[in-house]
XYZ file of N, CA and C in Angstrom:
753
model
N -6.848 -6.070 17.893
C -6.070 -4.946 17.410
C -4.787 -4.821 18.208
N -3.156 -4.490 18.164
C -2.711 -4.688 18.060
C -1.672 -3.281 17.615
N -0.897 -2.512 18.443
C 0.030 -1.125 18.170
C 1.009 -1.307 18.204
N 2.010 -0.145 17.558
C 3.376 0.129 18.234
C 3.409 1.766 17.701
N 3.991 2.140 18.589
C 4.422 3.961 18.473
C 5.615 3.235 17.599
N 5.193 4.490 16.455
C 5.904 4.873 15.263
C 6.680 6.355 15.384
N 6.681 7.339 15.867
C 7.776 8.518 15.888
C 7.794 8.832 17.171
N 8.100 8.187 18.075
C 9.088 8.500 19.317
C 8.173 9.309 20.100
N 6.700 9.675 20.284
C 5.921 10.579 20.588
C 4.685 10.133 21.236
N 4.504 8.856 21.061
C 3.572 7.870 21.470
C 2.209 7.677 20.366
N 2.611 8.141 19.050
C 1.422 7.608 18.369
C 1.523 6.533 17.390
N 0.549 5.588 17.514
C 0.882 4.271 17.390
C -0.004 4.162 15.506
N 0.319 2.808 15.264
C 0.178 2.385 14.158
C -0.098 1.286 14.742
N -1.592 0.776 14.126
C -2.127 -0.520 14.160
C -2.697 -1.457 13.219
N -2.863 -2.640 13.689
C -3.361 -3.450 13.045
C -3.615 -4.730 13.683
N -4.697 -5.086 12.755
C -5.262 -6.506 13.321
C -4.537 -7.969 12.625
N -4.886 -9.166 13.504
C -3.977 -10.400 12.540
C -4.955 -11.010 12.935
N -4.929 -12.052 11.988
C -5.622 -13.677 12.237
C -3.799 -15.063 12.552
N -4.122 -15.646 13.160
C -3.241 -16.571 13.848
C -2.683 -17.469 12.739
N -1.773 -17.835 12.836
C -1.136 -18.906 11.362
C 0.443 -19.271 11.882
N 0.605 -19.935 10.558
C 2.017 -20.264 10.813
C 3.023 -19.210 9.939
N 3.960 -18.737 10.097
C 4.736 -18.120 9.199
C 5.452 -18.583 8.208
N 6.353 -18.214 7.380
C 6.310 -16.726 7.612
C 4.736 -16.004 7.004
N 4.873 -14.523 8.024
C 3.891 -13.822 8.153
C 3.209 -13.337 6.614
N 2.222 -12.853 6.396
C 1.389 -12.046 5.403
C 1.334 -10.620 5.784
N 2.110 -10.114 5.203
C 1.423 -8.247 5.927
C 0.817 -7.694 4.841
N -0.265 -7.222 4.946
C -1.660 -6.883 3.779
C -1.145 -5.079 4.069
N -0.653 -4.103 2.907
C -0.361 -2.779 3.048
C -1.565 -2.291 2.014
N -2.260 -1.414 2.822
C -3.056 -0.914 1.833
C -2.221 0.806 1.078
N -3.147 1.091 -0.249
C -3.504 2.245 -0.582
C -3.389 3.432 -0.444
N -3.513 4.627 -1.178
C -3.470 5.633 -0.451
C -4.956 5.547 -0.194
N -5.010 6.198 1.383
C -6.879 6.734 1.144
C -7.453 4.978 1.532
N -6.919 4.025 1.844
C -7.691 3.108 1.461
C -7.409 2.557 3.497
N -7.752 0.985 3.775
C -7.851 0.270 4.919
C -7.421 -1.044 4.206
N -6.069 -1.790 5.252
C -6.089 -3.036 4.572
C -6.745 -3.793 4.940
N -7.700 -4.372 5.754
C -8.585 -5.482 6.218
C -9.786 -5.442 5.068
N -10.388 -4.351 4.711
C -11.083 -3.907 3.508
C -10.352 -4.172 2.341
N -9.515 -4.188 1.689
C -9.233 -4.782 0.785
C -8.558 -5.786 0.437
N -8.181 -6.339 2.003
C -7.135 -7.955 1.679
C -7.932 -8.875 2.842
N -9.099 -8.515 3.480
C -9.061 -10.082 4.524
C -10.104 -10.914 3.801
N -10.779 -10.530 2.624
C -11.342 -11.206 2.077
C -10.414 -12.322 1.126
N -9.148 -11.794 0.820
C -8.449 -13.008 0.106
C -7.578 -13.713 0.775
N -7.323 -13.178 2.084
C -6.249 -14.028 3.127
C -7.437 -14.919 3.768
N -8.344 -14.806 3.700
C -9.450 -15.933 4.236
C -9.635 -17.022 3.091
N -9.432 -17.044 2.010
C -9.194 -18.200 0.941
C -8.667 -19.441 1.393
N -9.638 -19.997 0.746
C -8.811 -21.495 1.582
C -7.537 -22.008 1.004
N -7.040 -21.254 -0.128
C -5.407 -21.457 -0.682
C -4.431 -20.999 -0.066
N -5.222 -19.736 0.913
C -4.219 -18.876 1.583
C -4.446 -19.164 3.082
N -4.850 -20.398 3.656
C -5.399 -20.233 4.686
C -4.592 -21.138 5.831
N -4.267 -20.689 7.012
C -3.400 -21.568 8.113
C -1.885 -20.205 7.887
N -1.716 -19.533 7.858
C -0.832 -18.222 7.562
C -0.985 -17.176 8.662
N -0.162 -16.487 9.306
C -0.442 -15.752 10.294
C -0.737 -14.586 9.104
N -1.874 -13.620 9.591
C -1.720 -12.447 8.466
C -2.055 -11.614 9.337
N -1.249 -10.365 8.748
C -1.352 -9.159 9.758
C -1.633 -7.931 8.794
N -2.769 -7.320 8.645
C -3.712 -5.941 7.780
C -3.140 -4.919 8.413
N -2.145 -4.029 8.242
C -1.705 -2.602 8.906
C -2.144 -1.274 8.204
N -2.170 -0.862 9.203
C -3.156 0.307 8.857
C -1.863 1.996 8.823
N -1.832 2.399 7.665
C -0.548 3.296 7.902
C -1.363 4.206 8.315
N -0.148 5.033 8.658
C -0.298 6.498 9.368
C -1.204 7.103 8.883
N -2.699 7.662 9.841
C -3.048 8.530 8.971
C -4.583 7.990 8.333
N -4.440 6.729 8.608
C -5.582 6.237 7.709
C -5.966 4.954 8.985
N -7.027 4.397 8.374
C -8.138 3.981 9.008
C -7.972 3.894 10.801
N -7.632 2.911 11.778
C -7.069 2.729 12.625
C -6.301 3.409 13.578
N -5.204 3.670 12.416
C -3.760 4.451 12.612
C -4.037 5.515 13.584
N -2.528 5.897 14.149
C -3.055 7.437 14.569
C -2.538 8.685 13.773
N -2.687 9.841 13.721
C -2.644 10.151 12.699
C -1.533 11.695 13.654
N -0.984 12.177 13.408
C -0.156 12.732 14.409
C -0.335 14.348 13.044
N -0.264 15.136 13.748
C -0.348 16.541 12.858
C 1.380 16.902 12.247
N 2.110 16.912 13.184
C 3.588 16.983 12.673
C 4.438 15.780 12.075
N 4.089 15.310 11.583
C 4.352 13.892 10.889
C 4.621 13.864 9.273
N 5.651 13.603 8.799
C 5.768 13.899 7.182
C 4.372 13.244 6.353
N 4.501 11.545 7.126
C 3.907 11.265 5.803
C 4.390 11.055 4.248
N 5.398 10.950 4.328
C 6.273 10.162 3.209
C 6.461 9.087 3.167
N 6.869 8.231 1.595
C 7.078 7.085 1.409
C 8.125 6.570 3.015
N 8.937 7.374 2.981
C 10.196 6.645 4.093
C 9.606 6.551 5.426
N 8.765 7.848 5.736
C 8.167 8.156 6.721
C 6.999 6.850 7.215
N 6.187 6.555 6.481
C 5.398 5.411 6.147
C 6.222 3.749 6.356
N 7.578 3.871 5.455
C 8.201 2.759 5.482
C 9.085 2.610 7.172
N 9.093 3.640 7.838
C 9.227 3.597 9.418
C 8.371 3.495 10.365
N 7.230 3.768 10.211
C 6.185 3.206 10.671
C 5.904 1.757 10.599
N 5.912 1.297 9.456
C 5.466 -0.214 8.921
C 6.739 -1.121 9.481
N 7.923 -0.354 9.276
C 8.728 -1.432 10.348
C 8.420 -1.325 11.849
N 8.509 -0.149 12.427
C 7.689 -0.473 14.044
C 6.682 -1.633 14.056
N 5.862 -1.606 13.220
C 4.866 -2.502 13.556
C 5.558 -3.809 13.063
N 6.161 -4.325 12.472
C 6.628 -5.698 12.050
C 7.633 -5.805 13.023
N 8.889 -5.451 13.470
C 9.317 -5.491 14.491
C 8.834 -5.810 15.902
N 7.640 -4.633 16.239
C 6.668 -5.012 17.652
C 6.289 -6.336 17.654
N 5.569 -6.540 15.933
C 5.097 -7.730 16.034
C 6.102 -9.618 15.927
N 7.029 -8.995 16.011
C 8.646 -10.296 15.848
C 8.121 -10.595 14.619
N 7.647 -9.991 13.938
C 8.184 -10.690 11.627
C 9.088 -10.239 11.472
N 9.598 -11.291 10.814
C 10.760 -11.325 9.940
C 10.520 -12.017 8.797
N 11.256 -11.714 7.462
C 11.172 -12.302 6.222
C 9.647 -12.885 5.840
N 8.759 -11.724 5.890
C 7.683 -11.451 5.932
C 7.380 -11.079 4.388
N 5.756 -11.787 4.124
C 5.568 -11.870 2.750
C 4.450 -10.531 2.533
N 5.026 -9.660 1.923
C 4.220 -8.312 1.876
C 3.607 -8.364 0.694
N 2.058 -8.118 0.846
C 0.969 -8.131 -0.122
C 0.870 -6.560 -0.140
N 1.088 -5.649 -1.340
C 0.835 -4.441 -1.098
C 0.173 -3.409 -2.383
N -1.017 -2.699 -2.281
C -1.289 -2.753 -3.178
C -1.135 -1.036 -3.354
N -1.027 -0.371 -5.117
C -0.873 0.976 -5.018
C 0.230 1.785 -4.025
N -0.447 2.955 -3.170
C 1.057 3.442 -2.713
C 1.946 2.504 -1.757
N 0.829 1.788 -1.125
C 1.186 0.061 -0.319
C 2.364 0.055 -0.467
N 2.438 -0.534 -2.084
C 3.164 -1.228 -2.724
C 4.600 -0.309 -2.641
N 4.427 1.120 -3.200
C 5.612 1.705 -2.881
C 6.151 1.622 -1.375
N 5.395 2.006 -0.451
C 5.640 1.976 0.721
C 6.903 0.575 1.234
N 6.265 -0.261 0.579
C 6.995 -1.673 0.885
C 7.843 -1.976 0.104
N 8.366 -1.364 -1.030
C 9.538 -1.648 -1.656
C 10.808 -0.465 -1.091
N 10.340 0.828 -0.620
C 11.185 1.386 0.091
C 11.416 0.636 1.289
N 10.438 -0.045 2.284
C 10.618 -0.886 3.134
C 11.966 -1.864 3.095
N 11.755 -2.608 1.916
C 12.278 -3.655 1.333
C 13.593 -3.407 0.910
N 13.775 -2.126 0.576
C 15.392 -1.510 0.362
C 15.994 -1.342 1.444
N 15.247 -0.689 2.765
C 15.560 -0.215 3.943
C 15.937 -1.703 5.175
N 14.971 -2.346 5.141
C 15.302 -3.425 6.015
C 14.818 -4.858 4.860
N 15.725 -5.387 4.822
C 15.812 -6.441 4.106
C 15.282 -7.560 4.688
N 15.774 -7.465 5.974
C 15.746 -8.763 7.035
C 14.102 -8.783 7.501
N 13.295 -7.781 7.047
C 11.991 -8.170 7.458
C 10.978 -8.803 5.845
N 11.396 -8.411 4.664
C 10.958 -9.179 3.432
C 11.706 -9.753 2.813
N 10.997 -11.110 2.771
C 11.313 -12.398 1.727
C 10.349 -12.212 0.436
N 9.649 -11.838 0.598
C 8.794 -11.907 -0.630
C 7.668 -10.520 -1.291
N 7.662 -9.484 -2.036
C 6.630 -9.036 -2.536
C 5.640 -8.829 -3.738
N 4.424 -9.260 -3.025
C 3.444 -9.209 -4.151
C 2.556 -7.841 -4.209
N 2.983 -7.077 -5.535
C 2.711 -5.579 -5.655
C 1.569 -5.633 -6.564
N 0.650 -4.694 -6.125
C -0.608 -4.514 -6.987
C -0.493 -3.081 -7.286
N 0.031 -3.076 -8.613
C -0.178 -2.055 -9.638
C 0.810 -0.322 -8.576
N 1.432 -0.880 -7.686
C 2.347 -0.273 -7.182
C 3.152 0.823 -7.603
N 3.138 2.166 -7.362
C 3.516 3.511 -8.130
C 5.213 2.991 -8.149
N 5.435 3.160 -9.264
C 6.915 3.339 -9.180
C 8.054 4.535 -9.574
N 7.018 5.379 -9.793
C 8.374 6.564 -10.635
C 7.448 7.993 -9.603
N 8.268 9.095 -9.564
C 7.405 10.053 -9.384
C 6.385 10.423 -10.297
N 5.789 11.547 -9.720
C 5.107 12.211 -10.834
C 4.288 11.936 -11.686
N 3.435 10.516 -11.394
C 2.584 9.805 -12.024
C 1.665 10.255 -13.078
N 1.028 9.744 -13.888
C 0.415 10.585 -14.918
C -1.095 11.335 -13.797
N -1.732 12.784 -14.552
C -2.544 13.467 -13.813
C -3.835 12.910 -13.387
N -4.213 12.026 -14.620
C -5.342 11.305 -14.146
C -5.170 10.349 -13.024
N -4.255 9.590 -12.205
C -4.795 8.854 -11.220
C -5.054 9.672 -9.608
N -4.795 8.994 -8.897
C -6.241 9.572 -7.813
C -5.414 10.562 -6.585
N -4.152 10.557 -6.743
C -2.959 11.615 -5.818
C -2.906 12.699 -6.888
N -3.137 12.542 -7.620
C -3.252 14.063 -8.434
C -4.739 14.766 -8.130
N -5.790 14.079 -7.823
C -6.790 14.838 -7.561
C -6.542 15.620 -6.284
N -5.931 14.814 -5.609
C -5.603 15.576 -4.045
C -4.580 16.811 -4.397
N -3.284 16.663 -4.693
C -2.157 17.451 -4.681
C -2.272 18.596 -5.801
N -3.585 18.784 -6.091
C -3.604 19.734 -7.486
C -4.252 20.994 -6.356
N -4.509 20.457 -5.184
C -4.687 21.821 -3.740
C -3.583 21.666 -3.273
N -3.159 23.158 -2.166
C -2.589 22.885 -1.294
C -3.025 22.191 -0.051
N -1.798 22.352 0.639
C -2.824 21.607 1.964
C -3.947 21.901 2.823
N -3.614 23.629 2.759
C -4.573 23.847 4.149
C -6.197 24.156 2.960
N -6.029 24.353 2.045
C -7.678 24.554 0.714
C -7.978 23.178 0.613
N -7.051 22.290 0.238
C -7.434 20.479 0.605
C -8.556 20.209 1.566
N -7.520 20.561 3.064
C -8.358 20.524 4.306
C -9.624 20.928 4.539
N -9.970 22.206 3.536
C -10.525 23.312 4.223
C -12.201 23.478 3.363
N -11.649 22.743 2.466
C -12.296 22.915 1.292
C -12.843 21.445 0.157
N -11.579 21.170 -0.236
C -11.371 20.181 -1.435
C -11.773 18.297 -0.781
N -11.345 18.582 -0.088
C -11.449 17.112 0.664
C -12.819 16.470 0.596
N -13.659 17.333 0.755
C -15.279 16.629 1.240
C -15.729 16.807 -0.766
N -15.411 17.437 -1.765
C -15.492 17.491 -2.947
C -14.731 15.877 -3.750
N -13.446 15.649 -3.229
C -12.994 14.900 -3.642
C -13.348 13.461 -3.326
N -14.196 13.632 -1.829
C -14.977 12.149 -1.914
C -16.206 12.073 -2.796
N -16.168 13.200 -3.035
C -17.529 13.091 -4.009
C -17.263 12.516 -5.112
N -15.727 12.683 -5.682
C -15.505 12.606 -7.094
C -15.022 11.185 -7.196
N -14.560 10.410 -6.081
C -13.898 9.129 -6.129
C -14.519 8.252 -6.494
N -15.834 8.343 -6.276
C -17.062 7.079 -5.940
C -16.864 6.150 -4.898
N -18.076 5.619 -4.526
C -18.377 5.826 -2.987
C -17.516 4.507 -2.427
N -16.694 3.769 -3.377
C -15.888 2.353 -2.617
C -14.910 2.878 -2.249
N -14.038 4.147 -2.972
C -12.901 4.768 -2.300
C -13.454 5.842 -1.630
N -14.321 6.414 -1.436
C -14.742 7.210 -0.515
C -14.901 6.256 0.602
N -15.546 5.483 0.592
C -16.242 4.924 2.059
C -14.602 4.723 3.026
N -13.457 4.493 2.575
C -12.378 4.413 3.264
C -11.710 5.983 3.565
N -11.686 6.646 2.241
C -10.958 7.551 1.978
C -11.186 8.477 3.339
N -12.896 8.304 3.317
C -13.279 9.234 4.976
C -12.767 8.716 6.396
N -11.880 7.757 5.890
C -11.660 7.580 7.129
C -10.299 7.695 7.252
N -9.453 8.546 6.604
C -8.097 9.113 6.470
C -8.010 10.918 7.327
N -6.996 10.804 7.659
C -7.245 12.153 8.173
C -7.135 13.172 6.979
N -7.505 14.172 6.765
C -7.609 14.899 5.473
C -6.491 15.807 5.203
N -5.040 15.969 6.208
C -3.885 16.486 5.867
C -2.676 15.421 6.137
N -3.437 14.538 6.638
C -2.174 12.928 6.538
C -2.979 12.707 4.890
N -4.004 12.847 4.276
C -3.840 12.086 2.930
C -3.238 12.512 2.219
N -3.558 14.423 2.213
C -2.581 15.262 0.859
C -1.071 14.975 1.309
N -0.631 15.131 2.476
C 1.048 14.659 2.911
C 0.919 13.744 1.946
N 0.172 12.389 2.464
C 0.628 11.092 1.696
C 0.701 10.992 0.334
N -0.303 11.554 -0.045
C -0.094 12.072 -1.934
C 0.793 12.813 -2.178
N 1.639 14.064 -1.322
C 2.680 14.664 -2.213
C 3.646 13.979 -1.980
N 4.146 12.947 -1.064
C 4.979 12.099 -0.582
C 4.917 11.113 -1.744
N 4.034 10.536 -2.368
C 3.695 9.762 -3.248
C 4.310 9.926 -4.235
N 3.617 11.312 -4.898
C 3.924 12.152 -6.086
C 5.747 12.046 -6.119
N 6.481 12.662 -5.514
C 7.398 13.262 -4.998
C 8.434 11.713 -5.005
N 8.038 10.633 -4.385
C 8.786 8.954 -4.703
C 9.780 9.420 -3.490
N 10.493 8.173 -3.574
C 11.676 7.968 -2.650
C 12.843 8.101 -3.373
N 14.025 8.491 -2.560
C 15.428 8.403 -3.373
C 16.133 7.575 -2.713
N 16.435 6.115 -3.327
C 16.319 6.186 -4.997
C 15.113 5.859 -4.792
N 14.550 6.280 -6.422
C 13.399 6.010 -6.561
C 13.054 4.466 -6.524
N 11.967 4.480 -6.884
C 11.063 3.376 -6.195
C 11.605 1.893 -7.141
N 11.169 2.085 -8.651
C 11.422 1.445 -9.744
C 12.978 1.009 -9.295
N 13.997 1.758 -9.229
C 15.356 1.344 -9.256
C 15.929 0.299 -7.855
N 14.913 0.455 -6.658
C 14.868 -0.170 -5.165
C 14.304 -1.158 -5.792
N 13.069 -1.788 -6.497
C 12.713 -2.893 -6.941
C 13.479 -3.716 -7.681
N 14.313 -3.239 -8.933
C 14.689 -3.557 -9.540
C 16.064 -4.289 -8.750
N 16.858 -3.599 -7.754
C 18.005 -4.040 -7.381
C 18.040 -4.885 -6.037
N 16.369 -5.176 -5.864
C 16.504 -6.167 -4.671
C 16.602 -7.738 -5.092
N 17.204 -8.624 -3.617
C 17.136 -9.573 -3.731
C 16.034 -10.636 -3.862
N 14.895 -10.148 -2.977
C 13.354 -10.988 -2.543
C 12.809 -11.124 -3.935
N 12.249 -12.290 -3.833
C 11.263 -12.562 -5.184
C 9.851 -11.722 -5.248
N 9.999 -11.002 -6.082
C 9.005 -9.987 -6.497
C 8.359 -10.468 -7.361
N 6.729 -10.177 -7.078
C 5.579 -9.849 -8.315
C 5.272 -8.711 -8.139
N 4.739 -8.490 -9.849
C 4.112 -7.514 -9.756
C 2.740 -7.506 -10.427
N 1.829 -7.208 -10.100
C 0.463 -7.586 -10.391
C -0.006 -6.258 -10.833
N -0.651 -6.329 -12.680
C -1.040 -5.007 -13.302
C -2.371 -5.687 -13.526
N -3.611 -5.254 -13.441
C -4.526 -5.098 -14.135
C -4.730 -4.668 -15.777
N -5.087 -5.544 -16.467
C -5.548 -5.877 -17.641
C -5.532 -4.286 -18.268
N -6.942 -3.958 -17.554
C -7.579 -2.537 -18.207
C -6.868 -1.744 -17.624
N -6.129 -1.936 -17.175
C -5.220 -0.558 -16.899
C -4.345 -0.122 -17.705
N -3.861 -0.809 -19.043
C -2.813 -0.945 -20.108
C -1.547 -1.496 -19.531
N -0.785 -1.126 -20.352
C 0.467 -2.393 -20.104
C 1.347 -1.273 -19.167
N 2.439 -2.263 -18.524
C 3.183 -1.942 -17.474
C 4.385 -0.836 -17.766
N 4.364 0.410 -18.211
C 5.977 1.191 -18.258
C 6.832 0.421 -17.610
N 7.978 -0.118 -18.338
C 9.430 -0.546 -18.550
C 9.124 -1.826 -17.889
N 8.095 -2.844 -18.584
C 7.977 -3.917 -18.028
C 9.436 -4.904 -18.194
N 9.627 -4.652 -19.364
C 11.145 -5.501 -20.365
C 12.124 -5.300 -18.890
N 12.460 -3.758 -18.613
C 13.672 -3.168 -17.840
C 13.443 -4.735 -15.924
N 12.155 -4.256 -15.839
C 11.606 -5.080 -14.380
C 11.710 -6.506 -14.567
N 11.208 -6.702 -15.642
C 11.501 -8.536 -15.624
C 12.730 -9.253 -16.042
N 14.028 -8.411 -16.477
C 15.219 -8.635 -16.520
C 15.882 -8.324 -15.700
N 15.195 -7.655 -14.625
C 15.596 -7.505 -12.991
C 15.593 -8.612 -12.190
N 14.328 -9.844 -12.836
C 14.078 -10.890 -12.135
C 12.269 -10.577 -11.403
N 12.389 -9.163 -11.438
C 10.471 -9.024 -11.193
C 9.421 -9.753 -11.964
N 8.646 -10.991 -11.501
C 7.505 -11.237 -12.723
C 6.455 -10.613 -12.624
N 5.931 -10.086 -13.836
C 5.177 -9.282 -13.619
C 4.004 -10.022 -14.407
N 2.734 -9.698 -13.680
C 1.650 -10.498 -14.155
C 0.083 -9.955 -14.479
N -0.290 -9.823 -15.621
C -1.177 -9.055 -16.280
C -2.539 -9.969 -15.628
N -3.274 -9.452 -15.099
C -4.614 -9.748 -14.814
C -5.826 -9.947 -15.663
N -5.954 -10.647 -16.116
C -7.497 -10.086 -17.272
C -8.634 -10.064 -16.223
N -9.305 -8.840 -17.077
C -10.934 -8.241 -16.959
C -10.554 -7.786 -15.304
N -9.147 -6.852 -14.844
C -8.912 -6.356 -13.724
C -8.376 -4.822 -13.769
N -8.968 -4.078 -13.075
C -8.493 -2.696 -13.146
C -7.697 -2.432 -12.132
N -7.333 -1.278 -11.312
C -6.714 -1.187 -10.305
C -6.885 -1.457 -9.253
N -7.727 -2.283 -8.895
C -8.591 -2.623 -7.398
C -8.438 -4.347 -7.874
N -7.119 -5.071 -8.125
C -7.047 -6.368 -8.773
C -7.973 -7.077 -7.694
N -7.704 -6.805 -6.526
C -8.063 -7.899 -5.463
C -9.825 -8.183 -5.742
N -10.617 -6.865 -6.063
C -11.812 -7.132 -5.798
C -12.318 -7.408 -7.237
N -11.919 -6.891 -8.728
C -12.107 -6.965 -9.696
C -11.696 -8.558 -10.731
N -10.732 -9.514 -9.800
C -10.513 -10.927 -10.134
C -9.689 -11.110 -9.004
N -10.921 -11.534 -7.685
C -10.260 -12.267 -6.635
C -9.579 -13.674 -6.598
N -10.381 -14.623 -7.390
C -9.566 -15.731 -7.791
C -7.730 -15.663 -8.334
N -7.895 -14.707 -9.246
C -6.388 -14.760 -9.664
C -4.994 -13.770 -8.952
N -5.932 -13.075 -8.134
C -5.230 -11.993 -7.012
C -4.924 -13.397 -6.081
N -5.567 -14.279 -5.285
C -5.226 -14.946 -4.728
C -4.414 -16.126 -5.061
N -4.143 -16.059 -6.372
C -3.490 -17.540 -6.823
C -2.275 -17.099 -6.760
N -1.993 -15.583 -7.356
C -0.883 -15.002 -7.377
C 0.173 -14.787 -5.729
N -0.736 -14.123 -4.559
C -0.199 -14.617 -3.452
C 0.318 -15.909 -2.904
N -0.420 -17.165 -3.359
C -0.197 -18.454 -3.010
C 1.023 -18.855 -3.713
N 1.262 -17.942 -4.751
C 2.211 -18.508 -5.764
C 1.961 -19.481 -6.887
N 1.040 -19.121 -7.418
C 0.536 -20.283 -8.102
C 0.191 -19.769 -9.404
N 0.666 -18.815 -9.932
C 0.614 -18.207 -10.982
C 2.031 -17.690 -11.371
């Protein structure tokens, strides 16, 4: 394991790596989620294998430390995640990121250029205000301190127990931050930072999830975007074979 203080205060952001050659792999998880739990099972692939990879754990969630005065926003998040790539000397670093991950690392990716060459986004929020059914609306439909106080130990109930088993291990007013931070997007928003970067972007949708809003607008950006069959929003664990072909580049 492996830190760097992220807001000037001494609380650190960590993560673990396996040894390789670069450029690096940085695995960004989820909201609510741990990246070693949902990416060291496909960075151990033998397609993906001899790669330095580094699983970071944002603010707040698994590892991390979780600091009480701390926004917890996309930008907020995307300053953290550079401390740690910086501490760790990556540069032009290939970011695997899945859900708010994914946002996290395309604000990243607007912000410091010089640390991504490449991102592969799994089903990655791109606009505010997402529709009510996905899983930051269950949080942000409390405030914070009834979240805390109340809603939190209900809402692992309601997740089922693969996003619970992580979700408990988020602090329970770094997650609602991170969901209204979510909700709420970056300016510019997220979609328009993707669209106008240079790095070769995927974007990875799950099948059953329906088709991609303004896929036409993203792939005339130069984003390929790549439909998964028999994959929902959890691509990595729902068709690990083709989650990993897609990192290797081979899709």
């Amino acid at each position: 394991m492996k830190q760097a203080d992220f807001d000037g205060k001494g609380s650190c952001i960590r993560w673990t790596e396996s040894p390789g050659e670069g450029p690096a792999r940085v695995y960004v998880h989820g909201l609510g989620s741990v990246s070693s739990v949902y990416h060291a099972h496909i960075a151990a692939r033998p397609e993906l294998a001899g790669r330095r990879s580094l699983f970071v754990d944002l603010p707040g969630h698994g590892i991390s430390d979780r600091p009480a005065d701390f926004g917890y926003t996309l930008d907020d998040h995307a300053g953290a995640l550079a401390a740690a790539l910086d501490s760790a000397g990556v540069s032009d670093a290939e970011l695997i990121a899945h859900s708010m991950g994914g946002s996290v690392a395309i604000v990243l990716a607007g912000r410091r250029p010089d640390l991504v060459s490449r991102l592969v986004l799994t089903e990655a929020n791109l606009d505010a205000s997402p529709p009510p059914a996905v899983g930051s609306a269950w949080i942000t439909a409390h405030g914070e301190d009834d979240f805390i106080d109340d809603e939190y130990a209900r809402v692992l109930e309601a997740v089922g127990p693969r996003w619970a088993a992580t979700m408990r291990l988020a602090d329970p007013r770094a997650l609602h931050r991170s969901a209204v931070g979510l909700r709420r997007g970056s300016a510019p928003i997220m979609r328009d930072i993707l669209e106008g970067l240079s790095a070769e972007r995927v974007y990875l949708q799950g099948e059953l999830s329906g088709e991609l809003p303004g896929r036409q607008a993203l792939e005339a950006a130069g984003v390929r975007v790549v439909t998964v069959p028999g994959a929902g929003h959890n691509v990595m664990f729902d068709n690990p074979d083709a989650f990993a072909a897609a990192v290797a580049g081979q899709v």
